[in-house]
Coordinates of N, CA, C and O in Angstrom, one line a residue:
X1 N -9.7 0.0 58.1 CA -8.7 -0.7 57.3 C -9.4 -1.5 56.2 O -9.1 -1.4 55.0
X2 N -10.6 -2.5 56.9 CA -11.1 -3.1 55.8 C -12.0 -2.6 54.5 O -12.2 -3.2 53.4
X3 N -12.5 -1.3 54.7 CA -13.3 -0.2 54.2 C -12.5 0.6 53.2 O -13.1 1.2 52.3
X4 N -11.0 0.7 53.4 CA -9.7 1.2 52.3 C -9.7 0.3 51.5 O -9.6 0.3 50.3
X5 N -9.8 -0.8 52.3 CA -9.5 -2.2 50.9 C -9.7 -1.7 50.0 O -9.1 -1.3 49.0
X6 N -11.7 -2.1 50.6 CA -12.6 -2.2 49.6 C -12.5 -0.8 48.2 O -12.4 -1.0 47.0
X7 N -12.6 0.3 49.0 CA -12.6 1.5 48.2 C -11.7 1.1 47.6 O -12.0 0.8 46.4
X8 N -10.5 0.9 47.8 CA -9.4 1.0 46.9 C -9.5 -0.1 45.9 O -9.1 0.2 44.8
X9 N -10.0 -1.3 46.0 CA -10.8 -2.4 45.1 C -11.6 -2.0 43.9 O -11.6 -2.2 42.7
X10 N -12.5 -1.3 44.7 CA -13.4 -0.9 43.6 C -13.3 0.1 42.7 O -14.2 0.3 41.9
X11 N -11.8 0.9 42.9 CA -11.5 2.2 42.0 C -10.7 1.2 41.4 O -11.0 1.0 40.2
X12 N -9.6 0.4 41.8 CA -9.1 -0.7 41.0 C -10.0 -0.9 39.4 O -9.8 -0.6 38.2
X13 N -10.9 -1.4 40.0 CA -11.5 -2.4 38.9 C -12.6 -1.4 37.8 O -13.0 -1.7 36.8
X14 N -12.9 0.1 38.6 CA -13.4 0.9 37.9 C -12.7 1.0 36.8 O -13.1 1.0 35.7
X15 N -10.9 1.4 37.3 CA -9.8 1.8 36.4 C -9.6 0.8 35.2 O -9.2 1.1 34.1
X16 N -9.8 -1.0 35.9 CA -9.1 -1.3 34.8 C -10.5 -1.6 33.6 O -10.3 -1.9 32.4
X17 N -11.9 -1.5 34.2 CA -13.0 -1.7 32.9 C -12.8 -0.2 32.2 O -12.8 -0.4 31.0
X18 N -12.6 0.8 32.4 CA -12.6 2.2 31.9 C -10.8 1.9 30.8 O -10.7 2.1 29.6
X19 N -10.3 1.7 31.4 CA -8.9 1.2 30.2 C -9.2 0.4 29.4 O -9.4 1.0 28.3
X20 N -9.5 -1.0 29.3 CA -10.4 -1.4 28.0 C -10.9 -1.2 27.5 O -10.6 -0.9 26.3
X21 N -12.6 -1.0 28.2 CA -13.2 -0.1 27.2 C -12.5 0.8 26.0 O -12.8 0.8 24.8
X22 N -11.7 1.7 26.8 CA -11.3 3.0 25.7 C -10.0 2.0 24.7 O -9.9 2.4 23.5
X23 N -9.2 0.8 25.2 CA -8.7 0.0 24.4 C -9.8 -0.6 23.4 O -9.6 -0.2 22.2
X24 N -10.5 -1.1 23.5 CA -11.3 -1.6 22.3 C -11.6 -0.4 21.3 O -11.2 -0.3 20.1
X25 N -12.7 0.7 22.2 CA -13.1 1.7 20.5 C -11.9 2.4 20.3 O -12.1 3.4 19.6
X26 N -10.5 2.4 20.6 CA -9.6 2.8 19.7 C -9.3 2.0 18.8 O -9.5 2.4 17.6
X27 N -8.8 0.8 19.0 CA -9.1 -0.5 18.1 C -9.8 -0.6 17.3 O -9.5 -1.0 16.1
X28 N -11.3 -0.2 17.7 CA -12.2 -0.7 16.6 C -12.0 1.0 15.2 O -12.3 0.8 14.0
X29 N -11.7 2.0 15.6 CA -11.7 2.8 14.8 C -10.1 3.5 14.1 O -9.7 4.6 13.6
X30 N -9.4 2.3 14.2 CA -8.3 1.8 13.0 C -8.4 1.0 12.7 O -9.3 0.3 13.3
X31 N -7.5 0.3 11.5 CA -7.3 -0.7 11.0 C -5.9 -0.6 10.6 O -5.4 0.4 10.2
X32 N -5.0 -2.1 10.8 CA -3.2 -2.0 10.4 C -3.8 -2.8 9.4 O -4.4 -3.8 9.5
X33 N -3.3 -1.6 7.5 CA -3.2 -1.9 7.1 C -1.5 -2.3 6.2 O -0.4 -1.7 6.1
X34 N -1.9 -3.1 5.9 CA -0.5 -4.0 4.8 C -0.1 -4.0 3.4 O -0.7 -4.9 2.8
X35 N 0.6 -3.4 2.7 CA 0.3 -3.2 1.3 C 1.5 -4.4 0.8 O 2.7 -4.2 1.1
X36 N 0.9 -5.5 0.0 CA 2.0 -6.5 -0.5 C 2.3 -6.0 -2.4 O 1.7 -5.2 -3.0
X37 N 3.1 -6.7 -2.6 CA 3.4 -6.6 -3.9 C 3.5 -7.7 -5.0 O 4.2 -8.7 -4.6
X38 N 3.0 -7.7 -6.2 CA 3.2 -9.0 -7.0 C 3.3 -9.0 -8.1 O 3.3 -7.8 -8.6
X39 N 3.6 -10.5 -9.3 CA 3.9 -10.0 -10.7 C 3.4 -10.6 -11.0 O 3.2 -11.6 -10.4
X40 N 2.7 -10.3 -12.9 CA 2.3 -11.9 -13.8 C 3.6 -12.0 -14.3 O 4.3 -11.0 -14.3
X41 N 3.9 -12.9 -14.8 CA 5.2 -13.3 -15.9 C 5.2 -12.2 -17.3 O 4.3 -11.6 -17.9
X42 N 6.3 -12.4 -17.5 CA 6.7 -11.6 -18.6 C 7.7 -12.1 -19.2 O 8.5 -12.8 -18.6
X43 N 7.8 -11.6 -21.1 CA 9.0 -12.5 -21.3 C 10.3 -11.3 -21.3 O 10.5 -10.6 -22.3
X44 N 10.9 -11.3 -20.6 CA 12.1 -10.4 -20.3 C 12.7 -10.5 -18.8 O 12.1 -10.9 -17.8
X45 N 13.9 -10.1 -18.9 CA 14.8 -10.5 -17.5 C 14.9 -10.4 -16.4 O 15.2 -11.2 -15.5
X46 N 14.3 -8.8 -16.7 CA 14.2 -7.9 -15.0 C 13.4 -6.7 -16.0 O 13.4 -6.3 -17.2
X47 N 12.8 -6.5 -14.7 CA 12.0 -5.0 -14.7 C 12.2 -4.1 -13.3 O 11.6 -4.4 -12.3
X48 N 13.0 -3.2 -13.2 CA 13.4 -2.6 -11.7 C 12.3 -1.2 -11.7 O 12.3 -0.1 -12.2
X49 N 11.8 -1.7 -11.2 CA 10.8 0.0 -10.7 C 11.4 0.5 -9.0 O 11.3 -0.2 -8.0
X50 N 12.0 1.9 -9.3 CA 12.1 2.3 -7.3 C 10.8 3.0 -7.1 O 10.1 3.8 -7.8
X51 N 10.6 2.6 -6.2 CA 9.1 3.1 -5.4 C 9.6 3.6 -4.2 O 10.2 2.9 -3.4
X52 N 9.3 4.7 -4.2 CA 9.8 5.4 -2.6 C 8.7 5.8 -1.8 O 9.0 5.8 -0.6
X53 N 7.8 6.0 -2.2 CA 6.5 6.0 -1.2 C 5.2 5.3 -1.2 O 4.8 5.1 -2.4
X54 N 4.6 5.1 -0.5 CA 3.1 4.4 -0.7 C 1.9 5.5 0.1 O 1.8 5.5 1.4
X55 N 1.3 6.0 -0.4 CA 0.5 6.6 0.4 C -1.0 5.8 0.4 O -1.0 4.6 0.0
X56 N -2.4 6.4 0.8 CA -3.4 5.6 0.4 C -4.8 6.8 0.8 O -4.6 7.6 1.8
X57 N -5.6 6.8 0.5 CA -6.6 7.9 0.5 C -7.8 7.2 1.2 O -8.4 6.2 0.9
X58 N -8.2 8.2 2.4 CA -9.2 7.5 3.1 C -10.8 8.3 2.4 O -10.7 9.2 1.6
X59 N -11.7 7.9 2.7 CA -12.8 9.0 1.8 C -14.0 8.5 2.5 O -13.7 7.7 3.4
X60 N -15.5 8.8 2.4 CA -16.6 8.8 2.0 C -16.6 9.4 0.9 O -15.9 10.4 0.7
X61 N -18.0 8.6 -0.6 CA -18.6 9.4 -1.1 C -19.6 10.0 -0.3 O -19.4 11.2 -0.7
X62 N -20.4 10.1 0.5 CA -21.5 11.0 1.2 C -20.8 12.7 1.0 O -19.6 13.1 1.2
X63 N -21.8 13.3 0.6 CA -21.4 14.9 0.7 C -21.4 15.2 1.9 O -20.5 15.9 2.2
X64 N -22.2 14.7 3.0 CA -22.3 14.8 4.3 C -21.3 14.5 4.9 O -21.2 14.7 6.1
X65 N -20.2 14.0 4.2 CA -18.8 13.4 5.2 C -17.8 14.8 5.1 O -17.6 15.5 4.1
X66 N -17.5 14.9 6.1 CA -16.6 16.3 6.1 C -15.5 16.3 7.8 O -15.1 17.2 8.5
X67 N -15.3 14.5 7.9 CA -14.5 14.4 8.5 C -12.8 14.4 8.3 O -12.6 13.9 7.2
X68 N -11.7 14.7 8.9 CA -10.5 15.3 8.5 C -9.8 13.6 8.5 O -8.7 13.5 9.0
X69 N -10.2 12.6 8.1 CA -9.7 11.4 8.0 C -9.7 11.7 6.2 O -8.6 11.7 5.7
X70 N -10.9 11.9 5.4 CA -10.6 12.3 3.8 C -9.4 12.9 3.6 O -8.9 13.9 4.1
X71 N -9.0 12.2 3.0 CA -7.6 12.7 2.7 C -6.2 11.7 2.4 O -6.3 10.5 2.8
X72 N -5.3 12.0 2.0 CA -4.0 11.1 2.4 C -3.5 10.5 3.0 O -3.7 11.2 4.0
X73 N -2.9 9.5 3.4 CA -2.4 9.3 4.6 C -0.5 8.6 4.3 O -0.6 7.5 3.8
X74 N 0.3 8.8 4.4 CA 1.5 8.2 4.3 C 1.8 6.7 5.1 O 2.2 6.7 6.3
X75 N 1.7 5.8 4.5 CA 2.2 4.7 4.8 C 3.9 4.7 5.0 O 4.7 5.1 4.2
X76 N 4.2 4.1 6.5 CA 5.4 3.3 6.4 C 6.2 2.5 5.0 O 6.0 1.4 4.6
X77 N 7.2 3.3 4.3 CA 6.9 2.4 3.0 C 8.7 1.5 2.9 O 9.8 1.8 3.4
X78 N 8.4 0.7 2.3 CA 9.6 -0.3 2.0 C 10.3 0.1 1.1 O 10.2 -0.6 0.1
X79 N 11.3 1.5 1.0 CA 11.4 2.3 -0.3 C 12.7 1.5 -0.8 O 13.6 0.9 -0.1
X80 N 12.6 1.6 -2.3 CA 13.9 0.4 -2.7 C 13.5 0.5 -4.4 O 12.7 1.4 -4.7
X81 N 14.0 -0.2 -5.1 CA 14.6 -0.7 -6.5 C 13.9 -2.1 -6.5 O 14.7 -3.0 -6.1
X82 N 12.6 -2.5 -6.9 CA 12.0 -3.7 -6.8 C 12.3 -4.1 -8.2 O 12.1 -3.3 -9.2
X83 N 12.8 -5.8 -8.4 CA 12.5 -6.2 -9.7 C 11.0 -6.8 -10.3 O 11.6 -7.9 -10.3
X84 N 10.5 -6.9 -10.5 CA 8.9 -6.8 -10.3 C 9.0 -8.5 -11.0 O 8.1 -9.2 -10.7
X85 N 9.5 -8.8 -11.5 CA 10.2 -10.6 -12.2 C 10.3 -11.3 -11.1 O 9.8 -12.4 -11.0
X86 N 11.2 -10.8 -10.0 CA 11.4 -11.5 -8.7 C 10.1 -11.6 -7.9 O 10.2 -12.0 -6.7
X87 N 8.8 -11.2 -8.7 CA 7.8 -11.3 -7.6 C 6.9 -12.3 -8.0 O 6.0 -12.4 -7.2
X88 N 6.8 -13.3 -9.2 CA 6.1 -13.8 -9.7 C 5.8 -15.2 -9.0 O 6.3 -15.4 -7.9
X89 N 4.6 -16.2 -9.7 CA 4.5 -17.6 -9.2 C 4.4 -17.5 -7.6 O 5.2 -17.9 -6.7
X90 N 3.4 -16.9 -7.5 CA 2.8 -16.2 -5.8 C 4.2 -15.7 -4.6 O 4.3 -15.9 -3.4
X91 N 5.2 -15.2 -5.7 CA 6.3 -14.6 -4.6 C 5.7 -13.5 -4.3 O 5.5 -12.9 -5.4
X92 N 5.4 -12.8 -3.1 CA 5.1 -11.0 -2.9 C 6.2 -10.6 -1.9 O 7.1 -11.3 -1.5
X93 N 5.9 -9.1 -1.8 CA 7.1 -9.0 -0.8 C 5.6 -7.6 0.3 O 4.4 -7.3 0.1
X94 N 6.5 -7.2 1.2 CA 5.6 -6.2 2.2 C 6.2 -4.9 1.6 O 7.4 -4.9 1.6
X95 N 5.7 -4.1 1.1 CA 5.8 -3.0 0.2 C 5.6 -1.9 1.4 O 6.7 -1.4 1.7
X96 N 4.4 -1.3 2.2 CA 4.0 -0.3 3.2 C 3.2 -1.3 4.0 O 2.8 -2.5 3.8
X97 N 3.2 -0.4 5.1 CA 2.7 -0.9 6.6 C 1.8 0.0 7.4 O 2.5 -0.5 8.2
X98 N 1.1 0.9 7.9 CA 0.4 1.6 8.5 C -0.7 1.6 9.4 O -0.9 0.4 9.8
X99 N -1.5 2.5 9.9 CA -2.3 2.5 11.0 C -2.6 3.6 10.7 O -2.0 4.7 11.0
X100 N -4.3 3.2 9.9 CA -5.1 3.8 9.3 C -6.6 4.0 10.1 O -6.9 3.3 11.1
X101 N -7.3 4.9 9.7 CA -8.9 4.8 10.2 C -9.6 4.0 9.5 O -9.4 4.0 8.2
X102 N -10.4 3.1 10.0 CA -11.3 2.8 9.3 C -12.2 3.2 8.4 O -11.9 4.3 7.9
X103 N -13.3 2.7 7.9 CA -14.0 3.2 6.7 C -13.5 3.0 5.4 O -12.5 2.3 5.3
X104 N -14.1 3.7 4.3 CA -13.5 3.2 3.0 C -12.0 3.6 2.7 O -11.4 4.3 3.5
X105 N -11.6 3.3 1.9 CA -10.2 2.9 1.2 C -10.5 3.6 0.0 O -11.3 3.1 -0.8
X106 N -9.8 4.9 -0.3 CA -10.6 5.6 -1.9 C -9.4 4.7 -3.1 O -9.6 3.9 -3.9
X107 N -8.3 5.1 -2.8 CA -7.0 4.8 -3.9 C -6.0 4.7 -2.7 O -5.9 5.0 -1.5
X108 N -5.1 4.1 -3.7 CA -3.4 4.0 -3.3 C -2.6 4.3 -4.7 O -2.6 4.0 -5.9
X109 N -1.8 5.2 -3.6 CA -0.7 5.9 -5.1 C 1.1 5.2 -4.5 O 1.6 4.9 -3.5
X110 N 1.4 5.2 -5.4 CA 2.6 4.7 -5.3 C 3.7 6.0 -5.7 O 3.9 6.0 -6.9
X111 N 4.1 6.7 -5.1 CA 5.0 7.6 -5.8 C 6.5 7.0 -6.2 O 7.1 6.5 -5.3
X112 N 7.0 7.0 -7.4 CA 8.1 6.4 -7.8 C 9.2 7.5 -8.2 O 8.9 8.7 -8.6
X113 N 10.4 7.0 -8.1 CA 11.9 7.8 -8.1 C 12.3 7.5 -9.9 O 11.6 7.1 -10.8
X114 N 13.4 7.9 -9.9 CA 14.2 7.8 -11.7 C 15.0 6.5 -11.8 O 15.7 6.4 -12.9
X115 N 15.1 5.5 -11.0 CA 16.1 4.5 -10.9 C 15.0 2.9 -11.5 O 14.6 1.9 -11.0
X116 N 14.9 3.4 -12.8 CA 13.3 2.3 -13.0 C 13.9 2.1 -14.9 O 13.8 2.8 -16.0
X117 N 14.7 0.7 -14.5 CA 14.9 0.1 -16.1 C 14.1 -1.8 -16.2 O 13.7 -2.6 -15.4
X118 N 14.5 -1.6 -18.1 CA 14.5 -2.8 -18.1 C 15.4 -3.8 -18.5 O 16.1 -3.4 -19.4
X119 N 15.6 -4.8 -18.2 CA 16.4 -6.0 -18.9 C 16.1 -6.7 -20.1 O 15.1 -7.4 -20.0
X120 N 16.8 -6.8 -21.3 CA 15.5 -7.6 -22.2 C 16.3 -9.0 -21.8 O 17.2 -9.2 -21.0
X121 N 15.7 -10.1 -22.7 CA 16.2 -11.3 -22.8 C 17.7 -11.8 -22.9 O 18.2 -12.8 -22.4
X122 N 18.2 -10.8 -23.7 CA 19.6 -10.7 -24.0 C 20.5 -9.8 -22.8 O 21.7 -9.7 -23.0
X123 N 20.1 -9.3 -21.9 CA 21.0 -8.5 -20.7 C 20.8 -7.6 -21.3 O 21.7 -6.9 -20.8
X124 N 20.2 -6.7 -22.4 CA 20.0 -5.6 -22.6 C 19.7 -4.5 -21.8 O 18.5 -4.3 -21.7
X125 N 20.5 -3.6 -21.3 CA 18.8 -2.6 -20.0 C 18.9 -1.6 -21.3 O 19.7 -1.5 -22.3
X126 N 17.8 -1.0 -20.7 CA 16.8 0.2 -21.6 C 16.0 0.6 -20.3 O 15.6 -0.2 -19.5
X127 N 15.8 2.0 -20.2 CA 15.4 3.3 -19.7 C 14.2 2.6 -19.8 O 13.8 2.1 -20.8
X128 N 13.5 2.5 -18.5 CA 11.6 2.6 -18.2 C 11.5 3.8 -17.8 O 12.2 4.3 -16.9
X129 N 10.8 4.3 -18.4 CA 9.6 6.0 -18.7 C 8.8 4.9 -18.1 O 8.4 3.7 -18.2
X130 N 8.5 6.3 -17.2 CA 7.1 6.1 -16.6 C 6.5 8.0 -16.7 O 7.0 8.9 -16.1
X131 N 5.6 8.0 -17.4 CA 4.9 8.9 -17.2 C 4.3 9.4 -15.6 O 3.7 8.6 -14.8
X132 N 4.5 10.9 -15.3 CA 4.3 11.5 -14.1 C 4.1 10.6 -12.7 O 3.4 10.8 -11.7
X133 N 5.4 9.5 -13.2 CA 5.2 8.6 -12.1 C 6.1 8.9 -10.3 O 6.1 8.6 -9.2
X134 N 6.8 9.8 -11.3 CA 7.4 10.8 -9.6 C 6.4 12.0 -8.8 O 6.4 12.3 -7.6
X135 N 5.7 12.4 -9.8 CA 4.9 13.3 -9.4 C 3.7 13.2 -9.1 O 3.4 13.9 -8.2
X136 N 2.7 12.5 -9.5 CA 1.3 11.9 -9.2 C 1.5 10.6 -8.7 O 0.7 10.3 -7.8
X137 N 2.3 9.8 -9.3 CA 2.5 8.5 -8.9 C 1.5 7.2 -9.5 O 0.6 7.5 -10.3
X138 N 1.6 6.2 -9.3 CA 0.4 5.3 -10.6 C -0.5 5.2 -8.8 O -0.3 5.1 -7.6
X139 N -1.6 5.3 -9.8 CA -2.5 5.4 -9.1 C -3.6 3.8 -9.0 O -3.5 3.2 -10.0
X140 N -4.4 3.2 -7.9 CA -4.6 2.0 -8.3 C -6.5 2.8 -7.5 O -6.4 3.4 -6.5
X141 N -7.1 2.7 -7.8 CA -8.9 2.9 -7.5 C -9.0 1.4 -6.5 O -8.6 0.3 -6.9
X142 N -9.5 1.5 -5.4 CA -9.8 0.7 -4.7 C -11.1 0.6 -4.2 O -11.7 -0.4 -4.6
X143 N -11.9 1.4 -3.4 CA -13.0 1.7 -2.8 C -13.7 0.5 -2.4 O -14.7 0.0 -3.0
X144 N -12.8 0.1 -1.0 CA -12.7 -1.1 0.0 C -13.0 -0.7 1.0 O -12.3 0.2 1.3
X145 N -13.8 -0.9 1.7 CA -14.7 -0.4 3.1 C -13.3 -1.6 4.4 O -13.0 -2.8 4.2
X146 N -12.9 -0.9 5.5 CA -11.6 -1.5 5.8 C -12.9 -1.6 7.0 O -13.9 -0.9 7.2
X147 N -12.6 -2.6 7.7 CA -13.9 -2.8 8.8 C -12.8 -4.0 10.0 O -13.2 -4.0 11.2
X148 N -11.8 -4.8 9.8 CA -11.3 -5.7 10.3 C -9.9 -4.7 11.2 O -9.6 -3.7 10.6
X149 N -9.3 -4.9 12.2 CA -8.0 -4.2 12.9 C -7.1 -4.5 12.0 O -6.2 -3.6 11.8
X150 N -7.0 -5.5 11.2 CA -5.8 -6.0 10.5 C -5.9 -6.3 8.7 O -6.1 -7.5 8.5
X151 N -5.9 -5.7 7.7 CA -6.3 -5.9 6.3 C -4.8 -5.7 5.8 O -3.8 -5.0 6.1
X152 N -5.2 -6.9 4.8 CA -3.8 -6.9 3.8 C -4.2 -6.7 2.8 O -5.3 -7.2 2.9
X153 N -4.2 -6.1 1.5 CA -3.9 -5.5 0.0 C -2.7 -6.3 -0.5 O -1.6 -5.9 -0.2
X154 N -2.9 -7.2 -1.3 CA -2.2 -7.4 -2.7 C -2.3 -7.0 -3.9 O -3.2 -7.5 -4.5
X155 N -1.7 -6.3 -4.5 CA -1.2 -5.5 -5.5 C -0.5 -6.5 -6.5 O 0.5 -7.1 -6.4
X156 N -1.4 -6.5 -7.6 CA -0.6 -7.3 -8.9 C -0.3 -6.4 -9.9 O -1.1 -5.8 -10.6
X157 N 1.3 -6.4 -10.0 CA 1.7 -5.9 -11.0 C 1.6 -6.3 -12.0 O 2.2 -7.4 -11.9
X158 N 1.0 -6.2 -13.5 CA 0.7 -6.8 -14.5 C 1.7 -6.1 -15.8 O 1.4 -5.1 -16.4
X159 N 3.3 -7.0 -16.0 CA 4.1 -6.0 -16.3 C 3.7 -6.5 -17.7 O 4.2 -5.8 -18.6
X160 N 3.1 -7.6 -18.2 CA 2.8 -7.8 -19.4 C 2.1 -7.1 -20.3 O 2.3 -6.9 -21.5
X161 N 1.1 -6.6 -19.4 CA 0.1 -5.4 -19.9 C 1.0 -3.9 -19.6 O 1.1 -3.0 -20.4
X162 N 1.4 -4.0 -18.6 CA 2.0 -2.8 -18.3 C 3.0 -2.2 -19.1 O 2.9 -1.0 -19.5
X163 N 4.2 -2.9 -19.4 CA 5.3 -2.5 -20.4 C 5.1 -2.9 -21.8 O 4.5 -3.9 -22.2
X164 N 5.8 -1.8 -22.7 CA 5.4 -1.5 -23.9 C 6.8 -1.0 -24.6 O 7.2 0.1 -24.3
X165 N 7.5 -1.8 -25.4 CA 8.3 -1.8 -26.2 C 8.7 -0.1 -26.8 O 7.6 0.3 -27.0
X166 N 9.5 0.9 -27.1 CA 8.9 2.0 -27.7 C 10.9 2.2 -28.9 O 11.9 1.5 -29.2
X167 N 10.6 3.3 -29.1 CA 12.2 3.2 -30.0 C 13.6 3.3 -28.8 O 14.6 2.6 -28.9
X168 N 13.4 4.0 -27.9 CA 14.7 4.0 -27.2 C 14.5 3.8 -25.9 O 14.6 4.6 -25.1
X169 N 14.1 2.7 -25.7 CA 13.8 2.2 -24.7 C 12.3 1.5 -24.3 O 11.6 1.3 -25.4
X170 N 11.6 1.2 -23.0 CA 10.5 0.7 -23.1 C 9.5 2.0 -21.9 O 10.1 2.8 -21.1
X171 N 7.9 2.0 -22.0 CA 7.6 2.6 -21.6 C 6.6 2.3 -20.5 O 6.1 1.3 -21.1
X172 N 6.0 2.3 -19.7 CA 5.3 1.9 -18.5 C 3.6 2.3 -18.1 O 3.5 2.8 -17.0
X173 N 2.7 2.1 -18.7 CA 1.2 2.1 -18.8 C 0.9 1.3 -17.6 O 0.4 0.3 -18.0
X174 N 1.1 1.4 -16.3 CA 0.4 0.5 -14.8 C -1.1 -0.1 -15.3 O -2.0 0.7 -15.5
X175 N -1.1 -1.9 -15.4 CA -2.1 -2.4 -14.9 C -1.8 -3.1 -13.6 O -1.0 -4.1 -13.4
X176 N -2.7 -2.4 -12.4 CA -2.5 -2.8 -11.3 C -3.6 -3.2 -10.9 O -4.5 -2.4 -11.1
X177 N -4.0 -4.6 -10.2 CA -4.9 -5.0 -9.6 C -4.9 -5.5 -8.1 O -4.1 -6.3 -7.6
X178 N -5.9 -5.0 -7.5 CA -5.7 -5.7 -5.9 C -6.5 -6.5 -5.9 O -7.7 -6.4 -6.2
X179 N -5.9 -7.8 -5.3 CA -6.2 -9.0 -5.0 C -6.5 -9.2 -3.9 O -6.8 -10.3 -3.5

């Protein structure tokens, strides 16, 4: 009887160091990343951009890397009609969410919908053109080595730089910075 204990003790405790263990290096080879969102000021009312997806590109430069983590990855995303005015004077909001591999961070693309105007000062809206912004999406260069389980990205929308007055309407040049 006392000899079952034991055996049965010691596969216990084999089982629960062999569960950890494989808890940690799964842990250590993701990272939950957070993608936030932000604005500089502008002088105008509203700026509504819909963003319906967030994706983000995992990479090595090494030619030698030829693991199936290069590539895309689809973030959880907060798809919506953002006023990008409502994000200013350190307001952000959580944009995507995910559970990524580790290693570098190549880009993040934001793929955006047709539901994207502006307001001028006077309540005016006018049509935001965004160039192949449904189809490629604005693109932001990162190349951030992710090494922590938990990394947040803030994203500054710079609509001052970004929008550009044009004859029928205004048009959308992304300066995007992560902070």
């Amino acid at each position: 009887m006392k000899k079952s204990i034991y055996v049965l003790g010691a596969l216990l405790a084999v089982f629960s160091v062999t569960f950890v263990a494989c808890s940690k290096s799964e842990s250590a080879n993701s990272s939950s990343l957070k993608v936030r969102l932000t604005d500089a000021p502008i002088d105008l009312d509203s700026v509504f951009v819909e963003i319906l997806e967030v994706k983000v590109k995992m990479g090595n430069d090494s030619i030698a890397d030829t693991s199936s983590v290069n590539g895309w990855v689809n973030l959880q995303t907060n798809a919506g009609i953002y006023n990008l005015l409502g994000l200013q004077n350190g307001v952000d909001t959580l944009l995507a969410i995910g559970t990524i591999p580790t290693g570098i961070l190549k880009e993040i693309r934001f793929i955006l919908g047709t539901h994207n105007r502006v307001v001028d000062t006077l309540g005016v809206n006018y049509p935001l053109t965004i160039p192949s912004g449904g189809e490629s999406g604005l693109k932001i260069k990162v190349n951030k080595n992710l090494n922590a389980s938990i990394e947040t990205l803030l994203i500054d929308f710079d609509t001052d730089l970004s929008i550009k007055k044009e004859n029928n309407g205004y048009k959308l040049r992304p300066v995007l910075k992560v902070k």
